[in-house]
Coordinates of C-alpha atoms in Angstrom, one line a residue:
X1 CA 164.8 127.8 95.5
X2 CA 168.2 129.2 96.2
X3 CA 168.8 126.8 99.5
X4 CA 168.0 123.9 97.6
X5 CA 169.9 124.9 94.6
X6 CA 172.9 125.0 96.1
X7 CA 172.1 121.5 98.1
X8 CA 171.6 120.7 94.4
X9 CA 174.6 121.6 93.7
X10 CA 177.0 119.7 96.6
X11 CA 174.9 116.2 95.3
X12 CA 176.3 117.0 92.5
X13 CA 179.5 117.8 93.4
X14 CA 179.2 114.2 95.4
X15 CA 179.0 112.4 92.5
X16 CA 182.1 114.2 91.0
X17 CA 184.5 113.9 94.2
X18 CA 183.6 110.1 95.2
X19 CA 181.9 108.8 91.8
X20 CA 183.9 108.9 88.7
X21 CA 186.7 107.2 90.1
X22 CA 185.5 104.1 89.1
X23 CA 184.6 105.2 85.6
X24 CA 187.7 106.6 85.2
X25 CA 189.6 103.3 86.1
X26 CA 187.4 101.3 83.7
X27 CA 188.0 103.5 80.9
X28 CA 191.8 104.1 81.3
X29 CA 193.0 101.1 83.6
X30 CA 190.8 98.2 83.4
X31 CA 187.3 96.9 84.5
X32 CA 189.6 94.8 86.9
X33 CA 190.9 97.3 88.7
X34 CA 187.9 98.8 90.1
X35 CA 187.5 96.2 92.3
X36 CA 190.9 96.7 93.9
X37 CA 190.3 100.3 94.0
X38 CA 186.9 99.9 95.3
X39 CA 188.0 97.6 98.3
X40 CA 190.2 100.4 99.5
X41 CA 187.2 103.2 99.0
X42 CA 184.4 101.3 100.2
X43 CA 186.0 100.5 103.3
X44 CA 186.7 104.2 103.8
X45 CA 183.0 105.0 103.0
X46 CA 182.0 102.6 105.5
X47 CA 184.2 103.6 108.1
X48 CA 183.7 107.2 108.2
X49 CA 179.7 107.9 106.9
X50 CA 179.0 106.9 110.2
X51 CA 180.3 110.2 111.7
X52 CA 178.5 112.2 108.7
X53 CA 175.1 111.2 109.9
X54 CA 175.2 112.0 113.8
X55 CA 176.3 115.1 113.0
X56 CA 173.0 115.6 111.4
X57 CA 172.0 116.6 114.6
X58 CA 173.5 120.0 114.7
X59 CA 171.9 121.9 111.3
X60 CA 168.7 122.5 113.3
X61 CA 170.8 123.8 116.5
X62 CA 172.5 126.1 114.2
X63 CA 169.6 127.5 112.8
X64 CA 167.9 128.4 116.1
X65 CA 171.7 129.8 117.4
X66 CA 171.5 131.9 114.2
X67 CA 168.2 132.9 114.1
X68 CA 168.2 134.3 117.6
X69 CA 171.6 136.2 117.3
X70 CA 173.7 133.8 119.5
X71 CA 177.3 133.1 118.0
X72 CA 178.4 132.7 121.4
X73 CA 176.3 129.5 121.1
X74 CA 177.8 128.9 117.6
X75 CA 181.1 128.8 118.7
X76 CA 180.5 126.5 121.1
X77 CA 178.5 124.1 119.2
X78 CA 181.0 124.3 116.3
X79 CA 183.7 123.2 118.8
X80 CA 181.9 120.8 120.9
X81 CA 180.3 119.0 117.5
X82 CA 183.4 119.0 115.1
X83 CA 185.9 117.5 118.6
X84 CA 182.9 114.9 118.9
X85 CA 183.1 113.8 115.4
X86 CA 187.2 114.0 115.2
X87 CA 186.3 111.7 118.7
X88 CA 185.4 109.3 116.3
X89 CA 186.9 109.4 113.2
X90 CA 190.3 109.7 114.2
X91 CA 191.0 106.3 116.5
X92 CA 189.0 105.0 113.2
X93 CA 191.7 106.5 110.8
X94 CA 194.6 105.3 113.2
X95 CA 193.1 101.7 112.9
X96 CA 192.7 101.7 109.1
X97 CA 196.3 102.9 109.1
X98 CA 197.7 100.5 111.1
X99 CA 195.8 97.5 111.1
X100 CA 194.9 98.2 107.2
X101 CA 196.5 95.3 105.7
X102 CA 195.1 92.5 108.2
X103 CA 191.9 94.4 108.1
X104 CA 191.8 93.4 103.8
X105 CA 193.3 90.5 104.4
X106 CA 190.3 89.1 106.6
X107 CA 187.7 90.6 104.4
X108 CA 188.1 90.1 100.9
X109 CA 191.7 87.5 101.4
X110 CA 195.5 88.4 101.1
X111 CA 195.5 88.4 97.3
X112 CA 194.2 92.1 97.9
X113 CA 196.5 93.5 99.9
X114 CA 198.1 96.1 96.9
X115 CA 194.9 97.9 97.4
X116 CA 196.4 99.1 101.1
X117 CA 198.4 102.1 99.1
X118 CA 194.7 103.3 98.2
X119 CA 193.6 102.9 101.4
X120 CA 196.0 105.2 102.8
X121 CA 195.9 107.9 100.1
X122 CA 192.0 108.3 101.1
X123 CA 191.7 107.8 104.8
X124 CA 193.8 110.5 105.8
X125 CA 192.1 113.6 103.7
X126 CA 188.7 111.6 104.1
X127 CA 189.2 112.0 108.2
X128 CA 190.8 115.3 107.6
X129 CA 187.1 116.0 105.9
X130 CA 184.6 114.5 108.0
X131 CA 186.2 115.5 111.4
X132 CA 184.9 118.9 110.3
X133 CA 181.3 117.4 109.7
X134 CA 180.0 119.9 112.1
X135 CA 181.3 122.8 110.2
X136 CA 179.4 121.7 107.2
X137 CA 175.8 121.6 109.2
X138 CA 176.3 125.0 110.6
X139 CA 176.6 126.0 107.0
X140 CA 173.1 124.5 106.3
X141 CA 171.1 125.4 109.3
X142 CA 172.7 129.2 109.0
X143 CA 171.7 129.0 104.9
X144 CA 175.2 129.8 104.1
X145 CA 176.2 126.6 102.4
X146 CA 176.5 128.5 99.1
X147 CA 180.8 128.7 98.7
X148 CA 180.7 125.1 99.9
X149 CA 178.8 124.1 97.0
X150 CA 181.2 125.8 94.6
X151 CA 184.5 124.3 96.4
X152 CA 183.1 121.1 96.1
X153 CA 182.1 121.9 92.8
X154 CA 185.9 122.8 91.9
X155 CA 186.7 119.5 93.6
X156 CA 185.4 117.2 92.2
X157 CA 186.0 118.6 88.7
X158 CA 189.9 118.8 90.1
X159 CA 189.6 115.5 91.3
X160 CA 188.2 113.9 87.6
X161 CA 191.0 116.2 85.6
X162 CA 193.9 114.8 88.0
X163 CA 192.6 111.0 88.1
X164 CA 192.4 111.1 84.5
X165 CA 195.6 112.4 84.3
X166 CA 197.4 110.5 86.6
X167 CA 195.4 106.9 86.1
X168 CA 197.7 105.9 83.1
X169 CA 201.0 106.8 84.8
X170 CA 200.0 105.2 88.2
X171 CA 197.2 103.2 87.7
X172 CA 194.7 103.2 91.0
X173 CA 197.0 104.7 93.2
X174 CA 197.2 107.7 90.8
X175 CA 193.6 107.7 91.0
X176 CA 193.6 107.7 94.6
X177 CA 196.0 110.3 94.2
X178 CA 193.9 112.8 92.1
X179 CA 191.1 112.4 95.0
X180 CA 193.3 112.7 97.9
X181 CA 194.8 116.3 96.6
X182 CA 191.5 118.2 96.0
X183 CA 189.7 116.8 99.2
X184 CA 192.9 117.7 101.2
X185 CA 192.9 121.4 99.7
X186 CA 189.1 121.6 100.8
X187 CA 189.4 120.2 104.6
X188 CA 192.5 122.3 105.0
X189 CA 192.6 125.4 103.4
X190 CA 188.5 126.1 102.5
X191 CA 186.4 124.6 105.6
X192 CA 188.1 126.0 109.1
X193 CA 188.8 130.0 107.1
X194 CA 185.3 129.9 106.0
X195 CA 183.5 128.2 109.1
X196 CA 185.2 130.4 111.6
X197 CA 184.6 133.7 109.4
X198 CA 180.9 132.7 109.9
X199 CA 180.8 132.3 113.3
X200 CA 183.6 134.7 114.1
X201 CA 186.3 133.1 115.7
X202 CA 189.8 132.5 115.3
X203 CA 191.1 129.8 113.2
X204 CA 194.0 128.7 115.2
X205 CA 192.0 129.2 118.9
X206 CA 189.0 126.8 116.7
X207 CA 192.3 124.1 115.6
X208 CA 193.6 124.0 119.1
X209 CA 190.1 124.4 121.1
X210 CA 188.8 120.9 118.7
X211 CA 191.1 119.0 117.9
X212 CA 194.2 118.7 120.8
X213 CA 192.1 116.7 123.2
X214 CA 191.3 113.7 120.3
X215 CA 195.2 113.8 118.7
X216 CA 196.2 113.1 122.6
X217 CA 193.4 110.5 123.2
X218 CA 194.7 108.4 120.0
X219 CA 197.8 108.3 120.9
X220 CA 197.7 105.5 123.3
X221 CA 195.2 103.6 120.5
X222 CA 198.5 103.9 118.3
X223 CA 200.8 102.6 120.5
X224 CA 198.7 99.9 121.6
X225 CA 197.9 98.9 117.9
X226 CA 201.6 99.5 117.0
X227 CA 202.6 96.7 119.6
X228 CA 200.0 94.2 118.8
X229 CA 201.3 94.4 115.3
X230 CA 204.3 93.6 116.7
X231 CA 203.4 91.1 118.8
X232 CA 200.7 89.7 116.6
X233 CA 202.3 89.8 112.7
X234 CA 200.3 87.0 111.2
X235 CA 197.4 88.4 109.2
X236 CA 194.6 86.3 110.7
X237 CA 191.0 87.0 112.0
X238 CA 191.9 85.8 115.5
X239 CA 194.9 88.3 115.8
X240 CA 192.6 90.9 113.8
X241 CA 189.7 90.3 116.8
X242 CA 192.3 90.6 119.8
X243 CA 194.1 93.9 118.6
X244 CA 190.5 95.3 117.8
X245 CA 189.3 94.6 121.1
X246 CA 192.4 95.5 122.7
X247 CA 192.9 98.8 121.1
X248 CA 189.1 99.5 121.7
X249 CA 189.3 99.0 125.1
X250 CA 192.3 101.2 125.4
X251 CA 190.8 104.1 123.6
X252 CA 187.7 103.3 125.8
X253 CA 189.5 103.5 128.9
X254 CA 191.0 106.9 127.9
X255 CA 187.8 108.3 126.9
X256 CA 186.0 107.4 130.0
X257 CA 188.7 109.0 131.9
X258 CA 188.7 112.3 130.1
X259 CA 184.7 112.3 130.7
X260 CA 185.2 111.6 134.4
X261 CA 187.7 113.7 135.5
X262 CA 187.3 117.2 132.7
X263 CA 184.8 118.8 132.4
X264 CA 183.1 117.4 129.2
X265 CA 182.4 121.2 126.5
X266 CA 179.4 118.5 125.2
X267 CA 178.1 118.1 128.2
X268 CA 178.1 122.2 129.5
X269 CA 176.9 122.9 125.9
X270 CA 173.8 121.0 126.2
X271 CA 173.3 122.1 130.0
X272 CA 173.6 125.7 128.4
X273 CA 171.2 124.7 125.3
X274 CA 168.4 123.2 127.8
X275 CA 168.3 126.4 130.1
X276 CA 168.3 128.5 127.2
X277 CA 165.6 127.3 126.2
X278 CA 164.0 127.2 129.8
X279 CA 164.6 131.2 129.5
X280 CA 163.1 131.6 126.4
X281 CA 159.8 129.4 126.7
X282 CA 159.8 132.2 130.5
X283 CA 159.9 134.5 128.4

C-alpha cells in the first residue's frame, strides 16, 4: 500500500504537469488554440516517451543493486543508464530545435508554424527531464520514489497556477511557459541532489561522469543541421528527408566511433552485472 500510493500519487501528478494545459487553454484562450498548442506538445510527447520506456529496464536492476548492498553497482548503473538515455534524447532535442519549423511545416502544413515558440519552451526542460529517466527508476526499484511523488505533486499544481496565470497575458506561449518553469525546477534543482544523496555520490562528479560525452557527441549533429538549414532553407519534405538522414548519419558515425575506440561504461557495466551474478548463483 505505501509503494503504490505514492505511484498513485506521480499518475496523478501526470495528469497535472502534462494535462490541464489543454483545459486551461479552452477555458481562457480558445478551443482553437489547443490545437496549435497541442501540435507543439504532442510532438514533444512523441519524441521523447521513447526514451521513458527503455529505461524501464533499470527499476529491477536497482532493486537487486539495493537489495544486496551494492551502491558501487548503483553508481554505475545510474551513470551508465541516465548518459544512455541523454544518448538519445539530446541529438533528438537538437533536431526539434533546429529543424522545428520544417519539421511542422511537413506535418500538419506552414499555416502552423507560430506553434514553433511552444515547441521550444517544452523540448528543452522536457529533455532536461527525461535524460535523467534513469534516476527516476532507481527511485522505484530502491522504493524510494516517495519525495518524487510530492515534487511532481508541487509541479504540476505550479504548473496549473502559472498557465492560468499567464494564458490571458500570453496566450499558449504563456501556457507553455507556466509548464516549462516547474518541470525545469524539478530536472535541475530536485532529481540529480536527491538521486545522488540515494546512491551516495557527488552531484557534480554524477553531471560531468553522464552527461560530457553526449553534449560533445551532438555537437557535430548541430553543426551539420545548422548548415543544411543553410544550405537547404525551403521548408519542404525533400530538404526535411536529406538533413534527417544527413544529420543521422553524422551522429551515427560519431557514435560508432566513441563505441569502437572508448571503452563503452554500458558495456563494462553489463560484463560486471553478468559475473555478478555468475558469483552469486557459485555461491
Amino acid at each position: 500500500a505505501r509503494y503504490g500510493s505514492s505511484t498513485f500519487l506521480i499518475g496523478i501528478a501526470e495528469n497535472l504537469r502534462f494535462g490541464t494545459d489543454s483545459m486551461v487553454i479552452g477555458m481562457l484562450i480558445s478551443a482553437t488554440a489547443i490545437t496549435f498548442f497541442s501540435i507543439a506538445s504532442n510532438l514533444v510527447q512523441y519524441s521523447t516517451e521513447v526514451v521513458q520506456r527503455l529505461a524501464q529496464v533499470f527499476t529491477p536492476m536497482s532493486s537487486h543493486f539495493d537489495a544486496t548492498g551494492n551502491d558501487g553497482y548503483l553508481r554505475k548503473l545510474l551513470v551508465a543508464g541516465n548518459r544512455a538515455c541523454a544518448l538519445i534524447a539530446f541529438p533528438v532535442c537538437a533536431t526539434l530545435v533546429v529543424l522545428g519549423k520544417a519539421i511542422i511545416a511537413a506535418w500538419v502544413g506552414p499555416a502552423y508554424l507560430v506553434t514553433y515558440p511552444v515547441l521550444l519552451m517544452l523540448v528543452i526542460p522536457r529533455t532536461l527531464y527525461v535524460s535523467q529517466a534513469t534516476s527516476t527508476k532507481i527511485m522505484f526499484g530502491m522504493d524510494r520514489h516517495r519525495p518524487l511523488a510530492v515534487v511532481l505533486v508541487l509541479e504540476g499544481g505550479a504548473n496549473l497556477a502559472l498557465s492560468i496565470a499567464l494564458a490571458n497575458r500570453w496566450g499558449i506561449e504563456g501556457v507553455a511557459i507556466g509548464t516549462a518553469i516547474p518541470l525545469a525546477c524539478t530536472s535541475l534543482l530536485f532529481l540529480p541532489s536527491y538521486t545522488c544523496r540515494l546512491v551516495k555520490m557527488r552531484v557534480g562528479s554524477f553531471l560531468v561522469e553522464t552527461y560530457l560525452l553526449p553534449l560533445t557527441l551532438c555537437v557535430p549533429l548541430v553543426f551539420t543541421l545548422l548548415l543544411s538549414r543553410h544550405l537547404l532553407p525551403e521548408l519542404t519534405i525533400r530538404n526535411l528527408i536529406f538533413e534527417l538522414l544527413a544529420s543521422g548519419f553524422v551522429y551515427g558515425a560519431c557514435c560508432a566511433w566513441w563505441l569502437l575506440t572508448r571503452d563503452s561504461m554500458g558495456v563494462a557495466l553489463r560484463g560486471e552485472f553478468s559475473q555478478y551474478m555468475q558469483r552469486t548463483h557459485t555461491r
